[in-house]
Amino acid sequence: MDFKLLAKDTHSQARAGEITTAHGVIQTPIFMPVGTVGSVKAVPQSQLHKDVKAQIILGNTYHLYLRPGTDILQQAGGLHQFMGWDKPILTDSGGYQVFSLAGKRKLSEEGALFQSHIDGSRHMFSSETVMDIQRKIGADIIMAFDECPPYPSDYAYAKKSMELTHRWLARCVKRLAETEALYGYEQSLFPIIQGSTFKDLRQISSKFIASMECDGNAIGGLSVGEPEDIMYEMCGLCCDALPQEKPRYLMGVGTPWNILECIALGVDMFDCVMPTRNGRNGMLFTSKGIINIKNKKWENDFSPIDEGIDCESSNFYSKAYLRHLFVSNELLALNIASVQNLSFYLHLVTQARQHIQQGDFKNWKDNIIPQLKHRL
RNA sequence: GGGUAGGUGGCCGAGUGGUUAAAGGCGGCAGACUGUAAAUCUGCUCACUCACGUGUACGUAGGUUCGAACCCUACCCUGCCCA
């Protein structure tokens, strides 16, 4: 994997760059749609290409391991082949499931003992198993196994958890070095900064993560319920401590304005379930603001969903029609809303990139954010 | 004409003397959702009042009772069966 820094904003830390992987180029800053189980929910691969213009998508190690399982993925020749996606893929390690499935797991030095949310069966996830599974999935970018502590966490717990994540990281790096890619192309490991909302822990973690000299670095443990300003503070602090010449990935963030603010702090990559999940629940992100399409006020609004972006379904279908599909529980609603939101997110980061290259990103961002937050 | 079952809030449907402004579902109106256990979850949904509360409500009209959606009488209406 290769990262080229192409431009820097004049009044912020925002950067424009280019990541080159075995499956193609990613122009940063970038938003990566989440496709947990090998599917960006409700959106076919063809639309990810044509309408959303996704450059890279996410998969999840924990979920793919449980279903369809590594045997099937290996037989298919890896996740790219299996799902018919020839652009880059990033897999999360299952570290987030250590957090979100907290009730179904036991932590130890060795790793996390999970109870499957599907059938209750028990599975041990460790640095080694997670690296091996990600070899079999075959994503271009793979994530280190980490613990994502909840918010709020007390200092002692946050420190202990961070140190565990660091020890797990060392094991991930070692395991990856001892094994080979299965499908003939390189896989890059990204380590993850933790440290909850404590500045000194974030500093320590950033330094440690950077010292591993991986191809890129990730900021984890944010957007788990903490106030936005704390998230920005932690994010900025991590970015400042990370090397310039490597991509920075802020995991799980966020709203459109979160993304712009964090681009300004120096983040290059984002992922979030918000555009897809909230879309399926009737919340639309558009270039004019936020729409709850189930609300009665859209009943007879026959204007296009969002004319501000270059996406066929956003221009073709009306708000009134999409509302009708939601109210009628029609499956097409889920697709249109998800495609709208993802297209908007990708459009937003593309615009951000252009403004960074022009050097006026900060000004543009400050002007556009009130509009992004505006509820229509 | 005879018999029989039944008429409950926008709809369907529980409830058969007090704890019932009336279960539950649907429909309706809002809100939440941030490395996906999520096509999910949470409120509200008779009227007036910020609220305490008050007033109307279980086909209609009477009656019994301290007290009725629930018991009695008459009437109206609906489904089904027989002529």
Tab-separated table of C-alpha atoms (C1' of nucleotides) in Angstrom:
chain	number	residue	atom	x	y	z
A	1	MET	CA	0.000	0.000	0.000
A	2	ASP	CA	1.158	3.460	-0.819
A	3	PHE	CA	0.014	6.878	0.400
A	4	LYS	CA	0.734	10.128	-1.380
A	5	LEU	CA	-0.015	13.455	0.239
A	6	LEU	CA	-1.144	15.763	-2.555
A	7	ALA	CA	-2.354	18.953	-0.919
A	8	LYS	CA	-2.835	20.676	2.423
A	9	ASP	CA	-5.473	23.201	3.367
A	10	THR	CA	-4.158	26.668	4.194
A	11	HIS	CA	-6.125	27.308	7.390
A	12	SER	CA	-6.614	23.830	8.830
A	13	GLN	CA	-4.874	20.485	9.088
A	14	ALA	CA	-6.992	19.051	6.275
A	15	ARG	CA	-5.126	17.017	3.673
A	16	ALA	CA	-5.887	15.584	0.271
A	17	GLY	CA	-4.128	12.406	-0.676
A	18	GLU	CA	-4.175	9.170	-2.565
A	19	ILE	CA	-3.959	5.646	-1.245
A	20	THR	CA	-2.931	3.001	-3.740
A	21	THR	CA	-3.898	-0.576	-2.990
A	22	ALA	CA	-3.841	-3.807	-4.948
A	23	HIS	CA	-7.482	-3.175	-5.826
A	24	GLY	CA	-7.104	0.392	-6.918
A	25	VAL	CA	-6.725	3.953	-5.804
A	26	ILE	CA	-8.578	5.709	-2.978
A	27	GLN	CA	-8.734	9.468	-3.050
A	28	THR	CA	-8.689	10.973	0.408
A	29	PRO	CA	-10.372	12.264	2.421
A	30	ILE	CA	-12.768	9.371	1.929
A	31	PHE	CA	-15.897	7.944	3.441
A	32	MET	CA	-16.165	4.140	3.414
A	33	PRO	CA	-19.644	2.581	3.387
A	34	VAL	CA	-20.074	-0.167	5.953
A	35	GLY	CA	-20.885	-3.631	4.625
A	36	THR	CA	-20.613	-5.660	7.787
A	37	VAL	CA	-21.492	-9.104	6.471
A	38	GLY	CA	-20.261	-8.611	2.941
A	39	SER	CA	-23.157	-6.418	1.925
A	40	VAL	CA	-23.790	-2.727	2.267
A	41	LYS	CA	-27.318	-3.230	3.533
A	42	ALA	CA	-29.984	-2.616	0.890
A	43	VAL	CA	-27.483	-1.452	-1.741
A	44	PRO	CA	-26.315	-3.687	-4.591
A	45	GLN	CA	-22.690	-3.558	-5.675
A	46	SER	CA	-23.677	-2.054	-9.022
A	47	GLN	CA	-25.175	0.959	-7.276
A	48	LEU	CA	-22.166	1.300	-5.002
A	49	HIS	CA	-20.158	1.804	-8.175
A	50	LYS	CA	-22.511	3.845	-10.296
A	51	ASP	CA	-24.552	5.989	-7.909
A	52	VAL	CA	-22.698	6.059	-4.611
A	53	LYS	CA	-19.266	6.092	-6.265
A	54	ALA	CA	-17.764	4.214	-3.353
A	55	GLN	CA	-14.021	3.747	-3.573
A	56	ILE	CA	-13.645	1.331	-0.686
A	57	ILE	CA	-16.081	-0.492	1.585
A	58	LEU	CA	-15.893	-2.178	4.971
A	59	GLY	CA	-16.455	-5.717	6.107
A	60	ASN	CA	-16.407	-7.112	9.612
A	61	THR	CA	-14.185	-9.951	10.779
A	62	TYR	CA	-16.432	-11.124	13.594
A	63	HIS	CA	-19.569	-11.218	11.473
A	64	LEU	CA	-17.947	-12.801	8.410
A	65	TYR	CA	-16.230	-15.386	10.576
A	66	LEU	CA	-19.572	-16.457	12.044
A	67	ARG	CA	-21.278	-16.375	8.650
A	68	PRO	CA	-20.494	-17.528	6.001
A	69	GLY	CA	-17.301	-18.625	7.768
A	70	THR	CA	-13.714	-18.659	6.582
A	71	ASP	CA	-14.017	-21.954	4.698
A	72	ILE	CA	-16.558	-20.550	2.304
A	73	LEU	CA	-14.647	-17.302	1.920
A	74	GLN	CA	-11.471	-19.223	1.101
A	75	GLN	CA	-13.288	-21.445	-1.369
A	76	ALA	CA	-14.637	-18.303	-3.027
A	77	GLY	CA	-11.125	-16.897	-3.289
A	78	GLY	CA	-11.613	-14.184	-0.689
A	79	LEU	CA	-14.259	-11.608	0.044
A	80	HIS	CA	-13.670	-9.568	-3.127
A	81	GLN	CA	-14.465	-12.579	-5.297
A	82	PHE	CA	-17.255	-13.781	-3.057
A	83	MET	CA	-19.208	-10.539	-3.120
A	84	GLY	CA	-18.190	-9.326	-6.557
A	85	TRP	CA	-16.434	-6.160	-5.457
A	86	ASP	CA	-13.143	-5.484	-7.186
A	87	LYS	CA	-12.270	-2.245	-5.435
A	88	PRO	CA	-10.521	-2.005	-2.073
A	89	ILE	CA	-12.000	-3.511	1.084
A	90	LEU	CA	-11.145	-2.815	4.706
A	91	THR	CA	-12.108	-5.235	7.448
A	92	ASP	CA	-12.650	-4.257	11.032
A	93	SER	CA	-11.188	-6.736	13.452
A	94	GLY	CA	-14.107	-7.439	15.728
A	95	GLY	CA	-12.729	-5.018	18.277
A	96	TYR	CA	-15.923	-3.029	18.099
A	97	GLN	CA	-17.912	-6.180	18.846
A	98	VAL	CA	-15.879	-6.487	22.040
A	99	PHE	CA	-17.655	-3.236	22.891
A	100	SER	CA	-21.094	-3.688	21.350
A	101	LEU	CA	-21.557	-7.320	22.368
A	102	ALA	CA	-20.236	-6.665	25.855
A	103	GLY	CA	-22.957	-8.807	27.390
A	104	LYS	CA	-21.921	-11.833	25.353
A	105	ARG	CA	-18.178	-11.833	25.843
A	106	LYS	CA	-15.405	-12.357	28.380
A	107	LEU	CA	-12.129	-10.476	28.171
A	108	SER	CA	-8.744	-11.848	29.127
A	109	GLU	CA	-5.108	-11.232	28.305
A	110	GLU	CA	-5.412	-13.863	25.605
A	111	GLY	CA	-8.358	-12.172	23.899
A	112	ALA	CA	-12.125	-12.126	23.931
A	113	LEU	CA	-14.318	-15.162	24.388
A	114	PHE	CA	-17.476	-14.433	22.428
A	115	GLN	CA	-20.828	-16.041	22.523
A	116	SER	CA	-22.257	-15.872	19.023
A	117	HIS	CA	-25.277	-13.601	18.704
A	118	ILE	CA	-26.568	-16.036	16.078
A	119	ASP	CA	-26.561	-19.400	17.828
A	120	GLY	CA	-24.925	-18.831	21.203
A	121	SER	CA	-21.831	-20.904	20.338
A	122	ARG	CA	-18.567	-19.840	21.951
A	123	HIS	CA	-15.587	-18.505	19.972
A	124	MET	CA	-12.187	-17.255	21.089
A	125	PHE	CA	-10.925	-14.127	19.369
A	126	SER	CA	-7.278	-13.274	19.914
A	127	SER	CA	-4.734	-11.209	18.009
A	128	GLU	CA	-3.619	-14.357	16.243
A	129	THR	CA	-7.039	-15.696	15.282
A	130	VAL	CA	-8.157	-12.270	14.129
A	131	MET	CA	-5.089	-11.896	11.881
A	132	ASP	CA	-5.584	-15.403	10.487
A	133	ILE	CA	-9.250	-14.766	9.768
A	134	GLN	CA	-8.449	-11.481	8.062
A	135	ARG	CA	-5.893	-13.281	5.914
A	136	LYS	CA	-8.675	-15.560	4.760
A	137	ILE	CA	-11.125	-12.733	4.163
A	138	GLY	CA	-8.435	-10.991	2.156
A	139	ALA	CA	-9.197	-7.318	2.675
A	140	ASP	CA	-6.676	-4.762	1.441
A	141	ILE	CA	-6.602	-3.018	4.790
A	142	ILE	CA	-7.026	-5.022	7.970
A	143	MET	CA	-7.432	-3.742	11.498
A	144	ALA	CA	-5.601	-4.712	14.653
A	145	PHE	CA	-7.580	-6.430	17.374
A	146	ASP	CA	-8.424	-3.898	20.071
A	147	GLU	CA	-10.714	-3.195	22.952
A	148	CYS	CA	-13.009	-0.224	22.514
A	149	PRO	CA	-13.834	0.909	26.050
A	150	PRO	CA	-17.254	2.408	26.719
A	151	TYR	CA	-17.904	6.062	27.548
A	152	PRO	CA	-17.533	7.039	30.250
A	153	SER	CA	-14.624	4.924	31.457
A	154	ASP	CA	-12.571	5.751	34.514
A	155	TYR	CA	-8.905	6.504	34.103
A	156	ALA	CA	-7.671	3.248	35.593
A	157	TYR	CA	-9.840	1.157	33.309
A	158	ALA	CA	-9.010	3.238	30.239
A	159	LYS	CA	-5.300	2.857	30.935
A	160	LYS	CA	-5.509	-0.863	31.527
A	161	SER	CA	-7.608	-1.320	28.411
A	162	MET	CA	-5.251	0.770	26.293
A	163	GLU	CA	-2.246	-1.216	27.471
A	164	LEU	CA	-4.040	-4.443	26.647
A	165	THR	CA	-4.797	-3.094	23.165
A	166	HIS	CA	-1.105	-2.251	22.781
A	167	ARG	CA	-0.013	-5.751	23.777
A	168	TRP	CA	-2.596	-7.203	21.423
A	169	LEU	CA	-1.226	-4.972	18.660
A	170	ALA	CA	2.308	-6.267	19.099
A	171	ARG	CA	0.953	-9.775	18.725
A	172	CYS	CA	-1.016	-8.781	15.623
A	173	VAL	CA	2.090	-7.344	13.987
A	174	LYS	CA	4.077	-10.457	14.823
A	175	ARG	CA	1.400	-12.831	13.573
A	176	LEU	CA	0.948	-10.948	10.355
A	177	ALA	CA	4.690	-11.059	9.705
A	178	GLU	CA	4.697	-14.796	10.271
A	179	THR	CA	1.905	-15.450	7.793
A	180	GLU	CA	1.406	-14.802	4.115
A	181	ALA	CA	-1.328	-13.276	2.077
A	182	LEU	CA	-3.483	-16.023	0.572
A	183	TYR	CA	-4.599	-14.405	-2.649
A	184	GLY	CA	-1.460	-12.909	-4.111
A	185	TYR	CA	-1.797	-9.301	-3.055
A	186	GLU	CA	-0.552	-7.318	-0.101
A	187	GLN	CA	-2.616	-6.619	3.034
A	188	SER	CA	-1.864	-3.619	5.219
A	189	LEU	CA	-2.405	-3.656	8.964
A	190	PHE	CA	-3.676	-0.490	10.663
A	191	PRO	CA	-3.143	-0.235	14.432
A	192	ILE	CA	-5.713	1.563	16.574
A	193	ILE	CA	-5.232	4.334	19.110
A	194	GLN	CA	-7.257	4.020	22.324
A	195	GLY	CA	-7.144	5.915	25.610
A	196	SER	CA	-10.770	6.902	26.017
A	197	THR	CA	-11.179	10.633	26.757
A	198	PHE	CA	-7.878	11.097	28.609
A	199	LYS	CA	-5.385	13.348	26.890
A	200	ASP	CA	-2.261	11.780	28.294
A	201	LEU	CA	-3.448	8.285	27.424
A	202	ARG	CA	-4.271	9.397	23.892
A	203	GLN	CA	-0.769	10.866	23.608
A	204	ILE	CA	0.854	7.699	24.872
A	205	SER	CA	-1.288	5.541	22.639
A	206	SER	CA	-0.649	7.674	19.553
A	207	LYS	CA	3.102	7.448	20.088
A	208	PHE	CA	3.015	3.722	20.637
A	209	ILE	CA	0.823	3.131	17.584
A	210	ALA	CA	3.030	5.331	15.416
A	211	SER	CA	6.130	3.480	16.578
A	212	MET	CA	4.821	0.299	14.962
A	213	GLU	CA	5.386	1.988	11.596
A	214	CYS	CA	2.396	0.468	9.886
A	215	ASP	CA	1.044	1.641	6.524
A	216	GLY	CA	-1.688	3.685	8.155
A	217	ASN	CA	-3.051	4.482	11.601
A	218	ALA	CA	-6.488	4.482	13.121
A	219	ILE	CA	-8.169	6.399	15.897
A	220	GLY	CA	-10.613	4.225	17.791
A	221	GLY	CA	-12.777	4.495	20.873
A	222	LEU	CA	-14.513	7.705	19.823
A	223	SER	CA	-18.145	8.431	18.965
A	224	VAL	CA	-19.237	6.015	21.648
A	225	GLY	CA	-21.442	8.558	23.411
A	226	GLU	CA	-19.018	11.297	24.465
A	227	PRO	CA	-19.854	14.958	23.734
A	228	GLU	CA	-18.799	16.145	20.292
A	229	ASP	CA	-16.261	18.675	21.516
A	230	ILE	CA	-14.452	15.969	23.469
A	231	MET	CA	-14.411	13.791	20.391
A	232	TYR	CA	-12.899	16.634	18.362
A	233	GLU	CA	-10.349	17.356	21.044
A	234	MET	CA	-9.226	13.735	21.235
A	235	CYS	CA	-9.215	13.373	17.474
A	236	GLY	CA	-7.104	16.506	16.999
A	237	LEU	CA	-4.668	15.409	19.614
A	238	CYS	CA	-4.217	12.009	17.987
A	239	CYS	CA	-3.779	13.490	14.520
A	240	ASP	CA	-1.113	15.851	15.758
A	241	ALA	CA	0.792	12.951	17.256
A	242	LEU	CA	0.599	10.762	14.156
A	243	PRO	CA	3.049	10.890	11.235
A	244	GLN	CA	2.077	13.152	8.345
A	245	GLU	CA	3.025	10.716	5.628
A	246	LYS	CA	0.552	8.020	6.545
A	247	PRO	CA	-3.208	7.914	6.233
A	248	ARG	CA	-5.291	8.433	9.362
A	249	TYR	CA	-8.530	6.625	9.848
A	250	LEU	CA	-11.122	7.773	12.381
A	251	MET	CA	-13.246	4.747	13.125
A	252	GLY	CA	-17.022	4.909	13.304
A	253	VAL	CA	-17.484	8.632	12.640
A	254	GLY	CA	-19.974	10.095	11.980
A	255	THR	CA	-22.453	12.762	11.066
A	256	PRO	CA	-21.699	14.866	7.969
A	257	TRP	CA	-20.475	17.743	10.158
A	258	ASN	CA	-18.395	15.370	12.328
A	259	ILE	CA	-16.638	14.255	9.174
A	260	LEU	CA	-15.877	17.773	7.972
A	261	GLU	CA	-14.646	18.863	11.397
A	262	CYS	CA	-12.393	15.850	11.641
A	263	ILE	CA	-11.071	16.323	8.120
A	264	ALA	CA	-10.065	19.772	9.340
A	265	LEU	CA	-8.157	18.080	12.158
A	266	GLY	CA	-6.242	15.911	9.706
A	267	VAL	CA	-8.265	12.726	9.295
A	268	ASP	CA	-8.205	11.007	5.902
A	269	MET	CA	-10.609	8.083	6.245
A	270	PHE	CA	-14.020	7.578	7.823
A	271	ASP	CA	-16.642	4.905	8.138
A	272	CYS	CA	-20.005	4.953	9.824
A	273	VAL	CA	-23.272	3.039	9.763
A	274	MET	CA	-25.209	6.276	10.047
A	275	PRO	CA	-25.987	6.874	6.377
A	276	THR	CA	-27.228	3.305	5.904
A	277	ARG	CA	-28.866	2.580	9.250
A	278	ASN	CA	-30.483	5.973	9.664
A	279	GLY	CA	-31.461	5.849	6.023
A	280	ARG	CA	-33.283	2.579	6.577
A	281	ASN	CA	-35.060	4.262	9.458
A	282	GLY	CA	-36.226	7.177	7.328
A	283	MET	CA	-33.584	9.832	8.003
A	284	LEU	CA	-32.167	11.424	4.896
A	285	PHE	CA	-28.981	13.447	4.653
A	286	THR	CA	-29.292	15.864	1.764
A	287	SER	CA	-27.442	18.864	0.414
A	288	LYS	CA	-30.169	21.094	1.870
A	289	GLY	CA	-30.279	19.501	5.310
A	290	ILE	CA	-31.788	16.616	7.216
A	291	ILE	CA	-35.147	15.127	6.339
A	292	ASN	CA	-37.276	12.722	8.332
A	293	ILE	CA	-39.030	11.381	5.283
A	294	LYS	CA	-41.723	9.626	7.335
A	295	ASN	CA	-43.049	12.983	8.537
A	296	LYS	CA	-46.417	14.061	7.190
A	297	LYS	CA	-45.013	17.267	5.745
A	298	TRP	CA	-43.477	15.337	2.820
A	299	GLU	CA	-46.762	13.699	1.885
A	300	ASN	CA	-47.296	15.867	-1.182
A	301	ASP	CA	-43.808	17.169	-1.893
A	302	PHE	CA	-43.186	15.909	-5.398
A	303	SER	CA	-39.752	17.485	-5.761
A	304	PRO	CA	-36.702	15.195	-6.162
A	305	ILE	CA	-35.133	13.803	-3.013
A	306	ASP	CA	-31.888	15.711	-3.558
A	307	GLU	CA	-31.022	17.543	-6.733
A	308	GLY	CA	-27.735	18.667	-5.241
A	309	ILE	CA	-25.906	15.418	-5.907
A	310	ASP	CA	-25.088	13.394	-8.966
A	311	CYS	CA	-27.022	10.242	-8.148
A	312	GLU	CA	-29.730	8.765	-10.309
A	313	SER	CA	-32.202	7.734	-7.616
A	314	SER	CA	-31.832	10.990	-5.690
A	315	ASN	CA	-32.872	12.926	-8.764
A	316	PHE	CA	-35.381	10.447	-10.150
A	317	TYR	CA	-37.651	9.755	-7.173
A	318	SER	CA	-39.697	12.356	-5.330
A	319	LYS	CA	-39.881	12.902	-1.587
A	320	ALA	CA	-43.610	12.146	-1.620
A	321	TYR	CA	-42.981	8.828	-3.367
A	322	LEU	CA	-40.192	7.829	-0.994
A	323	ARG	CA	-42.396	8.727	1.975
A	324	HIS	CA	-45.137	6.579	0.523
A	325	LEU	CA	-42.691	3.666	0.184
A	326	PHE	CA	-41.665	4.028	3.840
A	327	VAL	CA	-45.227	4.315	5.075
A	328	SER	CA	-46.165	1.263	3.009
A	329	ASN	CA	-43.189	-0.687	4.295
A	330	GLU	CA	-41.889	-1.247	0.787
A	331	LEU	CA	-38.368	-2.647	0.456
A	332	LEU	CA	-37.499	-0.158	-2.257
A	333	ALA	CA	-37.614	2.574	0.395
A	334	LEU	CA	-34.573	1.084	2.131
A	335	ASN	CA	-32.590	1.073	-1.078
A	336	ILE	CA	-33.454	4.605	-2.158
A	337	ALA	CA	-32.764	6.093	1.272
A	338	SER	CA	-29.481	4.224	1.690
A	339	VAL	CA	-28.267	5.175	-1.775
A	340	GLN	CA	-29.250	8.800	-1.203
A	341	ASN	CA	-27.366	8.988	2.089
A	342	LEU	CA	-24.254	7.203	0.859
A	343	SER	CA	-24.175	9.252	-2.324
A	344	PHE	CA	-24.459	12.386	-0.253
A	345	TYR	CA	-21.612	11.304	2.055
A	346	LEU	CA	-19.354	10.485	-0.884
A	347	HIS	CA	-20.313	13.738	-2.588
A	348	LEU	CA	-19.451	15.606	0.596
A	349	VAL	CA	-15.949	14.161	0.946
A	350	THR	CA	-15.304	14.687	-2.756
A	351	GLN	CA	-16.209	18.345	-2.353
A	352	ALA	CA	-14.038	18.526	0.737
A	353	ARG	CA	-11.134	17.162	-1.267
A	354	GLN	CA	-11.601	19.786	-3.975
A	355	HIS	CA	-11.675	22.581	-1.429
A	356	ILE	CA	-8.547	21.272	0.264
A	357	GLN	CA	-6.806	21.305	-3.103
A	358	GLN	CA	-8.013	24.863	-3.642
A	359	GLY	CA	-6.827	25.753	-0.142
A	360	ASP	CA	-10.190	27.133	1.009
A	361	PHE	CA	-11.471	24.082	2.852
A	362	LYS	CA	-11.828	25.649	6.290
A	363	ASN	CA	-13.918	28.515	5.065
A	364	TRP	CA	-16.100	26.253	2.950
A	365	LYS	CA	-16.576	23.842	5.847
A	366	ASP	CA	-17.557	26.582	8.306
A	367	ASN	CA	-20.106	27.889	5.835
A	368	ILE	CA	-21.686	24.605	4.929
A	369	ILE	CA	-22.016	22.996	8.375
A	370	PRO	CA	-25.108	24.932	9.529
A	371	GLN	CA	-26.809	23.786	6.350
A	372	LEU	CA	-25.837	20.159	6.967
A	373	LYS	CA	-27.332	20.288	10.442
A	374	HIS	CA	-30.463	22.096	9.337
A	375	ARG	CA	-33.650	20.087	9.805
A	376	LEU	CA	-36.008	20.457	6.899
B	1	G	C1'	-92.676	-13.243	10.448
B	2	G	C1'	-89.811	-16.942	13.934
B	3	G	C1'	-85.038	-18.160	16.069
B	4	U	C1'	-80.149	-16.882	17.267
B	5	A	C1'	-75.448	-14.140	17.875
B	6	G	C1'	-73.980	-9.416	18.475
B	7	G	C1'	-73.553	-3.685	18.722
B	8	U	C1'	-66.769	-0.960	22.955
B	9	G	C1'	-62.403	4.923	21.530
B	10	G	C1'	-60.211	6.392	13.571
B	11	C	C1'	-60.462	0.655	12.549
B	12	C	C1'	-60.122	-4.445	14.568
B	13	G	C1'	-60.739	-6.403	19.277
B	14	A	C1'	-60.313	-7.654	25.018
B	15	G	C1'	-63.190	-6.595	29.113
B	16	U	C1'	-69.037	-9.064	31.975
B	17	G	C1'	-70.715	-4.737	39.005
B	18	G	C1'	-65.910	-0.914	41.908
B	19	U	C1'	-58.371	-1.083	41.133
B	20	U	C1'	-61.719	1.136	33.419
B	21	A	C1'	-60.330	7.064	30.001
B	22	A	C1'	-61.230	1.272	29.150
B	23	A	C1'	-55.811	-4.611	27.568
B	24	G	C1'	-53.705	-5.760	22.867
B	25	G	C1'	-53.166	-5.032	17.652
B	26	C	C1'	-53.633	-1.844	13.380
B	27	G	C1'	-53.710	3.040	11.675
B	28	G	C1'	-51.931	8.118	12.836
B	29	C	C1'	-48.146	11.837	14.869
B	30	A	C1'	-43.257	12.695	16.638
B	31	G	C1'	-38.263	11.311	18.446
B	32	A	C1'	-33.719	8.287	18.645
B	33	C	C1'	-29.893	5.836	15.873
B	34	U	C1'	-21.948	7.365	14.999
B	35	G	C1'	-15.521	0.834	13.619
B	36	U	C1'	-24.306	-2.648	12.278
B	37	A	C1'	-27.257	-8.441	17.341
B	38	A	C1'	-31.051	-2.517	14.064
B	39	A	C1'	-36.193	-2.809	7.237
B	40	U	C1'	-34.896	-1.340	14.585
B	41	C	C1'	-36.175	1.010	19.175
B	42	U	C1'	-38.905	4.850	22.268
B	43	G	C1'	-42.828	8.169	23.243
B	44	C	C1'	-47.743	10.274	22.236
B	45	U	C1'	-52.679	9.229	20.038
B	46	C	C1'	-61.342	11.459	23.582
B	47	A	C1'	-61.922	17.054	24.806
B	48	C	C1'	-60.198	21.383	27.736
B	49	U	C1'	-55.627	22.549	30.854
B	50	C	C1'	-48.392	23.821	31.252
B	51	A	C1'	-49.934	20.713	35.129
B	52	C	C1'	-52.923	19.015	39.476
B	53	G	C1'	-57.452	18.183	37.421
B	54	U	C1'	-62.280	18.598	35.137
B	55	G	C1'	-65.813	17.065	31.526
B	56	U	C1'	-67.813	13.680	28.287
B	57	A	C1'	-67.558	8.279	26.695
B	58	C	C1'	-68.721	1.438	25.612
B	59	G	C1'	-76.127	1.471	19.874
B	60	U	C1'	-80.714	4.660	22.064
B	61	A	C1'	-84.036	5.624	26.222
B	62	G	C1'	-85.263	4.294	30.937
B	63	G	C1'	-84.433	1.289	35.452
B	64	U	C1'	-81.815	-1.617	39.597
B	65	U	C1'	-77.497	-0.388	42.764
B	66	C	C1'	-73.616	3.385	47.381
B	67	G	C1'	-71.430	2.330	42.427
B	68	A	C1'	-72.908	-0.062	35.549
B	69	A	C1'	-69.321	-0.834	29.357
B	70	C	C1'	-70.694	-4.976	32.518
B	71	C	C1'	-77.424	-6.572	35.665
B	72	C	C1'	-82.995	-5.572	34.107
B	73	U	C1'	-86.844	-3.462	30.488
B	74	A	C1'	-88.180	-1.344	25.880
B	75	C	C1'	-86.664	0.298	21.312
B	76	C	C1'	-83.171	0.835	17.043
B	77	C	C1'	-79.465	-1.473	14.071
B	78	U	C1'	-76.194	-5.636	12.072
B	79	G	C1'	-74.737	-10.866	10.941
B	80	C	C1'	-76.390	-15.879	10.510
B	81	C	C1'	-80.319	-19.800	10.364
B	82	C	C1'	-85.551	-21.159	9.435
B	83	A	C1'	-90.093	-19.802	6.881
